CSV table of C-alpha atoms and ligand atoms in Angstrom, one decimal:
chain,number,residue,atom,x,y,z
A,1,UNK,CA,-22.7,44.7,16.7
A,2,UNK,CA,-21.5,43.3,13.5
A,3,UNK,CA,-22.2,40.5,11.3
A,4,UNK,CA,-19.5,37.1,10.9
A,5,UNK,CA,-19.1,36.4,7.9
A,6,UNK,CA,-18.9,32.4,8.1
A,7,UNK,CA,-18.7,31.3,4.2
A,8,UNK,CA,-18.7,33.2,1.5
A,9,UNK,CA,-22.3,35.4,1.8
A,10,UNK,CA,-23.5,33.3,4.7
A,11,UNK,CA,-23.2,35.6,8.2
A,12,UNK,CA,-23.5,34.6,11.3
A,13,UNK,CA,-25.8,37.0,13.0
A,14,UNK,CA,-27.3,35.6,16.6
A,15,UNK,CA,-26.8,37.1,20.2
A,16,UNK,CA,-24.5,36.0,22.7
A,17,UNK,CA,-26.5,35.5,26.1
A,18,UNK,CA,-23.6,35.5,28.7
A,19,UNK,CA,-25.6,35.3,31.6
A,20,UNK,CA,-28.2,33.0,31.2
A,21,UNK,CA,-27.7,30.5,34.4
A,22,UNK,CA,-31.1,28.8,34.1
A,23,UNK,CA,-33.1,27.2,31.4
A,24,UNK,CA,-36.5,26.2,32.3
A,25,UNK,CA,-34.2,24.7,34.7
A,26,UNK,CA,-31.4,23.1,33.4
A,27,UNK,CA,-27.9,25.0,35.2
A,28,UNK,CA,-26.3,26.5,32.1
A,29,UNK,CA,-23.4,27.6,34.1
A,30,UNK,CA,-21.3,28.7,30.9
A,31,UNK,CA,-24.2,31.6,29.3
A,32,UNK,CA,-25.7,30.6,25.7
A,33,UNK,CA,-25.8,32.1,22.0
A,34,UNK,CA,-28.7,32.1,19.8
A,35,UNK,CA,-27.8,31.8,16.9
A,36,UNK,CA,-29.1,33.1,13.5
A,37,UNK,CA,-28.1,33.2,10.0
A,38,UNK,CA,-28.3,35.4,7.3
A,39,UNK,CA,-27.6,34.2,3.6
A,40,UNK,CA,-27.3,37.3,0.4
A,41,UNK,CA,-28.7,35.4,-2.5
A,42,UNK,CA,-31.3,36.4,-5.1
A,43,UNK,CA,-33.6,35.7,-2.2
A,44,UNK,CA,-32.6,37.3,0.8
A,45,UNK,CA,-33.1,33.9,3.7
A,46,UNK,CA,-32.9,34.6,7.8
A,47,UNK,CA,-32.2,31.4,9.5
A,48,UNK,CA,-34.6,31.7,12.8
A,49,UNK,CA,-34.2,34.4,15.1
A,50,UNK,CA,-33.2,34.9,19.0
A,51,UNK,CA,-34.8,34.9,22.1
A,52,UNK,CA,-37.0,38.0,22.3
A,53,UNK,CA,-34.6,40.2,24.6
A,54,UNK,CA,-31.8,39.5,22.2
A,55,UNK,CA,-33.8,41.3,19.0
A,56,UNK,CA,-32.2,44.3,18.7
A,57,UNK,CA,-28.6,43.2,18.3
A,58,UNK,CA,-30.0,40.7,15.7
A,59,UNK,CA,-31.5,43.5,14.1
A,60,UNK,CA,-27.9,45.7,14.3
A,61,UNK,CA,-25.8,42.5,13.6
A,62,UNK,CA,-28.0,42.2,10.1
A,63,UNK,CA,-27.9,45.7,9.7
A,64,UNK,CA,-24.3,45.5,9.4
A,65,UNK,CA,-24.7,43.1,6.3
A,66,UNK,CA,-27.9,44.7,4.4
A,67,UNK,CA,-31.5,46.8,4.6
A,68,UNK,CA,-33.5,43.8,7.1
A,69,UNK,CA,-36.0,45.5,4.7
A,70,UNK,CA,-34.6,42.9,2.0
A,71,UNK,CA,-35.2,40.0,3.9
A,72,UNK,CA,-37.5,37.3,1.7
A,73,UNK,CA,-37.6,34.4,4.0
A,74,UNK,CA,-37.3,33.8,7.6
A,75,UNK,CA,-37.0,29.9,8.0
A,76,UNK,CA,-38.3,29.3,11.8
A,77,UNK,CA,-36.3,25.9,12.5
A,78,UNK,CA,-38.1,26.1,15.7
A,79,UNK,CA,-41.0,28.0,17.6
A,80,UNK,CA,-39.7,27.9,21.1
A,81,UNK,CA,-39.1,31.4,21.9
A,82,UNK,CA,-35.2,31.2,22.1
A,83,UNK,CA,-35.1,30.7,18.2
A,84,UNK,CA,-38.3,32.9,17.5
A,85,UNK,CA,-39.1,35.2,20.2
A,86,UNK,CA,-37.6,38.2,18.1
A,87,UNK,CA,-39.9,37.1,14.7
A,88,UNK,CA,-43.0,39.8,15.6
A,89,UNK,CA,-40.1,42.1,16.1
A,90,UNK,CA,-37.9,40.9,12.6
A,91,UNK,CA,-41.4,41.0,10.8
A,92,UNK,CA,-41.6,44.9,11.4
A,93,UNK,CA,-38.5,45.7,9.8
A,94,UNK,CA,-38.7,43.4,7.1
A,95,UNK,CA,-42.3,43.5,5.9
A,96,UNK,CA,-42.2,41.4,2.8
A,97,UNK,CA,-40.9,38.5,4.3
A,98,UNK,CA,-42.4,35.3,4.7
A,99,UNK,CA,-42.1,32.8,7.2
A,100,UNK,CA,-40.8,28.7,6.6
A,101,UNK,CA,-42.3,26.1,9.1
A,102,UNK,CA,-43.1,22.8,8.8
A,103,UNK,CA,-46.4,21.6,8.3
A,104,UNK,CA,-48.7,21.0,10.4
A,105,UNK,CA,-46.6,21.7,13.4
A,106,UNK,CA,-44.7,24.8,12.7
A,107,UNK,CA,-47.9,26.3,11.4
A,108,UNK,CA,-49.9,25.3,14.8
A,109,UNK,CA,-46.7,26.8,17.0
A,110,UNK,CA,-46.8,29.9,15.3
A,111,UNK,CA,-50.0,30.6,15.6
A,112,UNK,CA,-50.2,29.5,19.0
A,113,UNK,CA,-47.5,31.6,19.8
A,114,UNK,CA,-47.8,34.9,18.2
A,115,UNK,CA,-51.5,34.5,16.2
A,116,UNK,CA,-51.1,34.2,12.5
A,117,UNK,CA,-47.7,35.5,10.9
A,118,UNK,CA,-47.6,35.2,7.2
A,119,UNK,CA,-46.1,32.1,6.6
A,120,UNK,CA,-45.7,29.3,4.0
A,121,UNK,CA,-45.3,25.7,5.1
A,122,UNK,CA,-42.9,22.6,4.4
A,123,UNK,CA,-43.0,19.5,4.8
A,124,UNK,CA,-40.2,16.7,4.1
A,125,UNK,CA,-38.2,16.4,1.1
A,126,UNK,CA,-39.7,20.1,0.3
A,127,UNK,CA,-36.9,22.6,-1.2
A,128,UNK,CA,-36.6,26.1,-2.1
A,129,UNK,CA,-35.0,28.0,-4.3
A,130,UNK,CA,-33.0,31.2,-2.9
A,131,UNK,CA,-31.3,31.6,-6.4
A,132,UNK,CA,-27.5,30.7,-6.7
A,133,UNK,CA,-28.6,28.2,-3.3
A,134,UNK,CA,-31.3,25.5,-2.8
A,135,UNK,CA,-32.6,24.9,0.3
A,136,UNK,CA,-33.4,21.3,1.7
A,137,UNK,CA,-36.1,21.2,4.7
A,138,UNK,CA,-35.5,17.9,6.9
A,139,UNK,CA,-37.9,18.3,9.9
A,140,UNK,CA,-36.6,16.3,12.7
A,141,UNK,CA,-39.8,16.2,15.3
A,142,UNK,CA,-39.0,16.2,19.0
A,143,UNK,CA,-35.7,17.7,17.9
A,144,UNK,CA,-36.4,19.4,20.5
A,145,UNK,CA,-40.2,20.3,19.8
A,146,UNK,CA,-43.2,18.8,17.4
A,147,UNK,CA,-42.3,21.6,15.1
A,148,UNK,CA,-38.5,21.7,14.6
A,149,UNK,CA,-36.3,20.7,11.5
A,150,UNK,CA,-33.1,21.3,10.0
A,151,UNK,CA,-32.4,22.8,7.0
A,152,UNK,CA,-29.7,21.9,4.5
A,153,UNK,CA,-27.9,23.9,1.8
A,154,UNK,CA,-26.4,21.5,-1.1
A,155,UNK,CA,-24.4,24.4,-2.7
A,156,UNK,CA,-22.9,25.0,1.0
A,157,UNK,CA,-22.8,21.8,2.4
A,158,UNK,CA,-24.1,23.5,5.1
A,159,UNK,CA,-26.5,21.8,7.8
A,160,UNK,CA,-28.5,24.5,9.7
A,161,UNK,CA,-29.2,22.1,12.8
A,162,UNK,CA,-30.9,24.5,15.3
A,163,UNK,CA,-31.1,22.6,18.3
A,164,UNK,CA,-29.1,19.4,17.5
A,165,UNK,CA,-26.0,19.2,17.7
A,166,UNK,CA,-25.6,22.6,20.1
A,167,UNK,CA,-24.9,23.5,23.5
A,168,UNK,CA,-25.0,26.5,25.7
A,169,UNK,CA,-22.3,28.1,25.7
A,170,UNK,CA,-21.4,31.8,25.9
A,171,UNK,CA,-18.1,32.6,23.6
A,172,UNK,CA,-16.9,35.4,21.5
A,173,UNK,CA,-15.4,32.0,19.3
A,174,UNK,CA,-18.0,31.2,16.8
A,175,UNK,CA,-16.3,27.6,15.6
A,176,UNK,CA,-15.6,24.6,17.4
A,177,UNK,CA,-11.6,24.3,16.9
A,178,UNK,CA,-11.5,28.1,18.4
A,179,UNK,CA,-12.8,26.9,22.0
A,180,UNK,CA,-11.8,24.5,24.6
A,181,UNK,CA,-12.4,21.2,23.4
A,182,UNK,CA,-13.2,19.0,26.7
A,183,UNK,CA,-15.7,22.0,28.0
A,184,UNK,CA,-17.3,22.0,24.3
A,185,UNK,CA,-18.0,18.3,24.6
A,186,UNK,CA,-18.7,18.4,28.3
A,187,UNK,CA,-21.3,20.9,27.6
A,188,UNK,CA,-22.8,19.0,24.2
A,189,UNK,CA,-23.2,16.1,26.4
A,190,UNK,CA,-24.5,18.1,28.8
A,191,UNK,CA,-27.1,19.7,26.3
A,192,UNK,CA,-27.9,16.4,24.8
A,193,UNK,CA,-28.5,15.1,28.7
A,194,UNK,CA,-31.2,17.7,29.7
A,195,UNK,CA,-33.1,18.3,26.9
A,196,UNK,CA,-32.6,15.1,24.1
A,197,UNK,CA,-32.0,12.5,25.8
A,198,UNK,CA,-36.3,11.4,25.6
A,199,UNK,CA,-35.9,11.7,22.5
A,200,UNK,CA,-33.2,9.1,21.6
A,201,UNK,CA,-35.2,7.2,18.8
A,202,UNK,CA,-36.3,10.6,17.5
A,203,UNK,CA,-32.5,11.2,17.2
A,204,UNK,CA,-31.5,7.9,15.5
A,205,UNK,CA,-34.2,9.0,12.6
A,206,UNK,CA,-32.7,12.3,12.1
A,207,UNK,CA,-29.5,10.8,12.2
A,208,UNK,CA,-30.4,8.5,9.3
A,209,UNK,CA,-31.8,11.3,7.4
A,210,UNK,CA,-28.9,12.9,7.7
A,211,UNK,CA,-26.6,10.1,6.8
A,212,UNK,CA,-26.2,10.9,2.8
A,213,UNK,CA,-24.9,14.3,3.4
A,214,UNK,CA,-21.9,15.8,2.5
A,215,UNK,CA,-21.6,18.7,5.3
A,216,UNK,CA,-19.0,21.2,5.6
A,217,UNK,CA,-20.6,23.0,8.4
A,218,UNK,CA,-23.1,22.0,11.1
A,219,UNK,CA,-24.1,25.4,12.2
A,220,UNK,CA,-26.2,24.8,15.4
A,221,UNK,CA,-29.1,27.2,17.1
A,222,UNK,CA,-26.8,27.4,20.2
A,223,UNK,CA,-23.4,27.7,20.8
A,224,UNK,CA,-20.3,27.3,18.2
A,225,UNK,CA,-20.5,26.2,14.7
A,226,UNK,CA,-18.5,22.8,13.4
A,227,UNK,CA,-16.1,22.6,10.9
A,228,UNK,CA,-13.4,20.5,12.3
A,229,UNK,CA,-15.0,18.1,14.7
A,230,UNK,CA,-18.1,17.3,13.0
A,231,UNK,CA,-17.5,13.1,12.7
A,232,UNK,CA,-16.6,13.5,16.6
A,233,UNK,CA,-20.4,15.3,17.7
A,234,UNK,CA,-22.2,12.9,15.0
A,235,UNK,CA,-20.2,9.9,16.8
A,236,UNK,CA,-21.3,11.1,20.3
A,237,UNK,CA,-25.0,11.9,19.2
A,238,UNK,CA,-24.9,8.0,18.1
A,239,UNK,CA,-23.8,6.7,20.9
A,240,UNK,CA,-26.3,9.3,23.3
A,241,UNK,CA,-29.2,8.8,20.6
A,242,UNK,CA,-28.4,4.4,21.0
A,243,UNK,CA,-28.2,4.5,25.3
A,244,UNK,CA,-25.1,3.0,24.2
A,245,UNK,CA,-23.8,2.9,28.1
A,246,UNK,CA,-19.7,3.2,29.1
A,247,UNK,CA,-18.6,0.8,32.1
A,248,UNK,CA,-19.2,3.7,34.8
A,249,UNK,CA,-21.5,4.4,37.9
A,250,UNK,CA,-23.3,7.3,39.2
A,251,UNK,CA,-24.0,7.5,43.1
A,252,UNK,CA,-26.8,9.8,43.7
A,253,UNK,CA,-27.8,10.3,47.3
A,254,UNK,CA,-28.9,12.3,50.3
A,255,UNK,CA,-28.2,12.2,54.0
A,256,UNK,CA,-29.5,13.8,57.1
A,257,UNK,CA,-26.7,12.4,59.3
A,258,UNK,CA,-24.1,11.2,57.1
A,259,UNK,CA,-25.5,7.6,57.7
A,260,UNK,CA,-26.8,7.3,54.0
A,261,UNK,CA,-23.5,8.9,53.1
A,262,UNK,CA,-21.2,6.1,54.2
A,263,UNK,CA,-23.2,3.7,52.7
A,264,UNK,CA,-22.9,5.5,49.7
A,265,UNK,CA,-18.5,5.6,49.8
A,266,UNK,CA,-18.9,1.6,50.9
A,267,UNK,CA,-20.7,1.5,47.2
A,268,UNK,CA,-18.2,3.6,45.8
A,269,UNK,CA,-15.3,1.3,47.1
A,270,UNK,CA,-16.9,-1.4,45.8
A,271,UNK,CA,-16.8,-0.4,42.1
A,272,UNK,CA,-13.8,1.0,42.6
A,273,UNK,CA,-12.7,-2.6,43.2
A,274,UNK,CA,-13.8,-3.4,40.5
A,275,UNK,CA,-12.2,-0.3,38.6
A,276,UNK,CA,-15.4,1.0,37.3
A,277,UNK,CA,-15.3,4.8,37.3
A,278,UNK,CA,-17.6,6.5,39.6
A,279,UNK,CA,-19.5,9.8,39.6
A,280,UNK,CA,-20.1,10.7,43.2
A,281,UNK,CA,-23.1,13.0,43.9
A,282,UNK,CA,-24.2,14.4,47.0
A,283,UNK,CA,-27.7,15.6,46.0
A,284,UNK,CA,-27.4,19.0,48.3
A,285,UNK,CA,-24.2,19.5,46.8
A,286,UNK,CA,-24.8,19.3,43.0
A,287,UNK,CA,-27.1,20.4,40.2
A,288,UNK,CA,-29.6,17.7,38.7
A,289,UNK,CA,-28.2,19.0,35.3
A,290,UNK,CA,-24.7,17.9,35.9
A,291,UNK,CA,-25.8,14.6,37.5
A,292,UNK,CA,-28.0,13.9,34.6
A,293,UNK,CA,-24.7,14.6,32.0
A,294,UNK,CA,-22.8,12.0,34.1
A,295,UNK,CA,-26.0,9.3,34.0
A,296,UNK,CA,-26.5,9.8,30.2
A,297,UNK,CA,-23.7,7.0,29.5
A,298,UNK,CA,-23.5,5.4,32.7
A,299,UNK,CA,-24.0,1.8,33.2
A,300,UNK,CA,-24.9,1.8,37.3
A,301,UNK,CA,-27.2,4.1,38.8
A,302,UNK,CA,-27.3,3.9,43.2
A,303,UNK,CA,-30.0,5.9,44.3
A,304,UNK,CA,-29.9,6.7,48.4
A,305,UNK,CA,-32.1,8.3,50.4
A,306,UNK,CA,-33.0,8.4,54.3
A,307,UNK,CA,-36.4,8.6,55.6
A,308,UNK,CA,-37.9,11.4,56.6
A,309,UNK,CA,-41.9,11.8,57.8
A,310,UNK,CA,-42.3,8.0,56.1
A,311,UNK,CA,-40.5,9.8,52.9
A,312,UNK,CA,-37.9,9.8,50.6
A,313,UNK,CA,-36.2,12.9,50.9
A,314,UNK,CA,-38.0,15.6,48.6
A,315,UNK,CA,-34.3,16.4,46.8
A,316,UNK,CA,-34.5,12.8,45.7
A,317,UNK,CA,-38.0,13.0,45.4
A,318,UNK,CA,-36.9,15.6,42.8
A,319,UNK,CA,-34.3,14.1,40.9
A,320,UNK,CA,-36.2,10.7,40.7
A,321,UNK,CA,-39.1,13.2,39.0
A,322,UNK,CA,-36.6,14.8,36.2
A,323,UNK,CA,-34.8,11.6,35.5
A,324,UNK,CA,-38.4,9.8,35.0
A,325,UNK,CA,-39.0,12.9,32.3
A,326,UNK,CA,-36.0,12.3,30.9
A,327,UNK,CA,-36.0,8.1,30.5
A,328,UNK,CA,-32.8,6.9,30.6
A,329,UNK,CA,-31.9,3.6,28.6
A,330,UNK,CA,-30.6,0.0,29.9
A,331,UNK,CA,-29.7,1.6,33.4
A,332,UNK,CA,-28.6,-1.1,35.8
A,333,UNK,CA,-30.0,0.3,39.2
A,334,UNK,CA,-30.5,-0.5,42.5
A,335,UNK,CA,-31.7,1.6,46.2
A,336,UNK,CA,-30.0,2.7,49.5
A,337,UNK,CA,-29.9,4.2,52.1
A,338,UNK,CA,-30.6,4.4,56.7
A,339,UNK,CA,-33.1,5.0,58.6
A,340,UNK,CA,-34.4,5.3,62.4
A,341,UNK,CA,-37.7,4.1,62.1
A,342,UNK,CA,-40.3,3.0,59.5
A,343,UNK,CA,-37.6,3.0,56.5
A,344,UNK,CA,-40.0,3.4,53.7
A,345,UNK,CA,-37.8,5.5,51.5
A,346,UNK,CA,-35.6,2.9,50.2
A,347,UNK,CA,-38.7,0.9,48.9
A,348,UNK,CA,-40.2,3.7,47.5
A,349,UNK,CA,-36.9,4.9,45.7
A,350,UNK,CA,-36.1,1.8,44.4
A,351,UNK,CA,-40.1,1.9,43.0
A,352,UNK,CA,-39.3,4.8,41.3
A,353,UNK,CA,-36.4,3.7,39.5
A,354,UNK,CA,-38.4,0.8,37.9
A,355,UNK,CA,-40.9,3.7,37.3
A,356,UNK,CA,-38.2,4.9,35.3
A,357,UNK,CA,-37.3,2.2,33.3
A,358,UNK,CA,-34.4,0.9,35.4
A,359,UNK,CA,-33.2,-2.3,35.6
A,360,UNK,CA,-33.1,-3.6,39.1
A,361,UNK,CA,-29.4,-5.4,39.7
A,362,UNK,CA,-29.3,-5.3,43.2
A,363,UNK,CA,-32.1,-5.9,46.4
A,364,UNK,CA,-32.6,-2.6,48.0
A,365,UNK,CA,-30.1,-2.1,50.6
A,366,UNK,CA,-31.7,-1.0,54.0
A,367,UNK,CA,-29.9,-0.2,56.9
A,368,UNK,CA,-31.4,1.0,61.1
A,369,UNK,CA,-29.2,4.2,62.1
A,370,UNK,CA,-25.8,4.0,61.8
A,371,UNK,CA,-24.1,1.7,59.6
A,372,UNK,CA,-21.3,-0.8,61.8
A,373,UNK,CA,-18.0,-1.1,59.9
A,374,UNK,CA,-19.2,-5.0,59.3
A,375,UNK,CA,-22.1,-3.7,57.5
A,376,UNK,CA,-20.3,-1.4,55.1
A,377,UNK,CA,-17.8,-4.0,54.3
A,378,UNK,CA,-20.7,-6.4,53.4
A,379,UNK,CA,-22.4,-3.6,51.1
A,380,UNK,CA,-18.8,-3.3,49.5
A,381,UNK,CA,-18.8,-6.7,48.9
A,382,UNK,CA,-21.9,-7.0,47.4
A,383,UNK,CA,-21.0,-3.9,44.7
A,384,UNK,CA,-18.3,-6.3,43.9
A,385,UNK,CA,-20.0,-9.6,43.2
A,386,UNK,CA,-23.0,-7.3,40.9
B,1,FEO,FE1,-33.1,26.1,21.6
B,1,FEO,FE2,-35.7,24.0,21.9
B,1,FEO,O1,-34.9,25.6,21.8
């Protein structure tokens, strides 16, 4: 396992996690990295660690640069255990380093999460001095925990983002111009989606603070490291971070006999008509991860269920849950779907999207068994007049 050298002195030294396909959750269909930096200065400064299965070929990957024995700091960006699981581990072979967290966060992770480690704590504006190289803390809270920051490097230009900014991706690339560039921002957005997109004013703060700097590099906690597209992810966490919404709908639905379904093509036709792009999902058939990357900048959200036992389905009852988690912004919304008898799921979807902070554009659309052509003409025409 050897180092990457990524500027002059500064190595890349993370782990490549091919085939991670779940985390907490979220599909990541593509692997991950964790990645961690290493910088030879007077001071010798790890940038976080990797997940705790990954340690030894961090170890072997700094091994190939210096003695870990060397190591003076160990800047922990982030507790969660992808960036820190291996620290207990790092902190054996390199037992004169200390620790950077911020205050008082970091400092209640880290001992929450592996007891007390010897550590010194920052808070904003806070700097250090690695010798030829400062280092600038920026903690960026809910980025993606209480704890995390980013660090900056003047000298460098160099952003050390942890989570912001990545995506999980599995590549033996390292930069963003060396990888396909529509799967790099699919899977950003993506990223951004599952486990930022609460966190949206959170983002527009970090975003500010970040504003002055000149940056050469963004190198992220997961996946590849920018150099040539950096104005294109800082556009696109803008627009994510501001709900800034393109002219597009997402059809979410399920169907127990293909009744709910051809209400849900009659509302596809009908923005169609209209030549608004459509995302089309079959809940049975797709991931809540990919549907929430498509609802991130959609305008129109159509949720349809059935009923079933005086229900929504429980798959809609699920995606109704993680979407609530995740709070989408200025969502135009509105509920669908058939029934036999009873027919409570439509009100109680179209509940839940309020719950969720949507706006309701259109009356819930309720229809007994099997929709007549008639019908789905009307529901057509109704998408159209919205
Ligand atoms: Fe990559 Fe929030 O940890």
């Amino acid at each position: 396992m050897q180092a990457l050298e990524i500027q002059k002195g500064i190595y890349w030294v993370g782990a490549i996690d091919w085939s991670m396909r779940s985390f907490h959750g979220y599909q990541t269909g593509r692997g991950t990295t964790y990645n961690a930096y290493l910088i030879i200065d007077e001071k010798i400064t790890l940038i976080d660690t990797v997940k705790e299965l990954f340690a030894d070929e961090l170890l072997a990957r700094i091994q190939s640069v210096i003695d870990p024995a060397k190591i003076d700091y160990i800047i922990s960006s982030h507790v969660e255990p992808d960036h820190s699981g291996a620290l207990p581990f790092m902190l054996k072979h390199c037992p004169n380093a200390k620790i950077i967290t911020t205050l008082p966060n970091g400092e209640k992770g880290l001992k929450g999460h592996y007891g007390i480690l010897p550590y010194q704590g920052v808070k904003a504006g806070d700097t250090l001095s690695i010798g030829q190289r400062t280092l600038q803390f920026v903690p960026t809270p809910m980025l993606h925990w209480p704890d995390s920051m980013v660090t900056y490097c003047p000298e460098e230009k160099i952003l050390f983002s942890n989570d912001a900014f990545g995506e999980h991706l599995a590549s033996s690339q390292r930069f963003d111009d060396e990888v396909d560039s529509p799967t790099l921002m699919y899977e950003c957005q993506k990223y951004y989606a599952n486990i930022l997109m609460l966190y949206g004013r959170q983002a527009q703060t970090a975003l500010k603070a970040l504003s002055g700097l000149e940056i050469k590099l963004i190198a992220t906690g997961h996946g590849v490291i920018w150099r040539s597209h950096i104005p294109e992810i800082m556009a696109k966490y803008q627009q994510w971070s501001s709900s800034e919404n393109e002219e597009r709908a997402v059809i979410v639905f399920d169907s127990m006999w293909h009744s709910t379904e051809k209400m849900a093509r009659a509302i596809a036709e009908g923005f169609a008509q209209k030549n608004i792009p459509v995302g089309f999902y079959d809940i049975k058939e797709n991931h809540l991860s990919d549907i929430l990357t498509d609802i991130l900048t959609a305008k129109y959200l159509a949720v349809g269920s059935p009923t079933i036992n005086n229900q929504m389905m429980p798959t809609i009852a699920s995606f109704l849950c993680y979407l609530k988690g995740l709070a989408p912004k200025n969502k135009k919304a509105f509920a669908f779907g058939s029934y036999g008898w009873g027919g409570q799921s439509i009100g109680l979807v179209e509940e839940e999207l309020k719950a969720c902070g949507c706006e309701i554009v259109l009356d819930k659309i309720r229809l007994a068994n099997v929709p007549t052509a008639e019908q789905l003409a009307k529901i057509t025409n109704q998408i159209t007049d919205l």
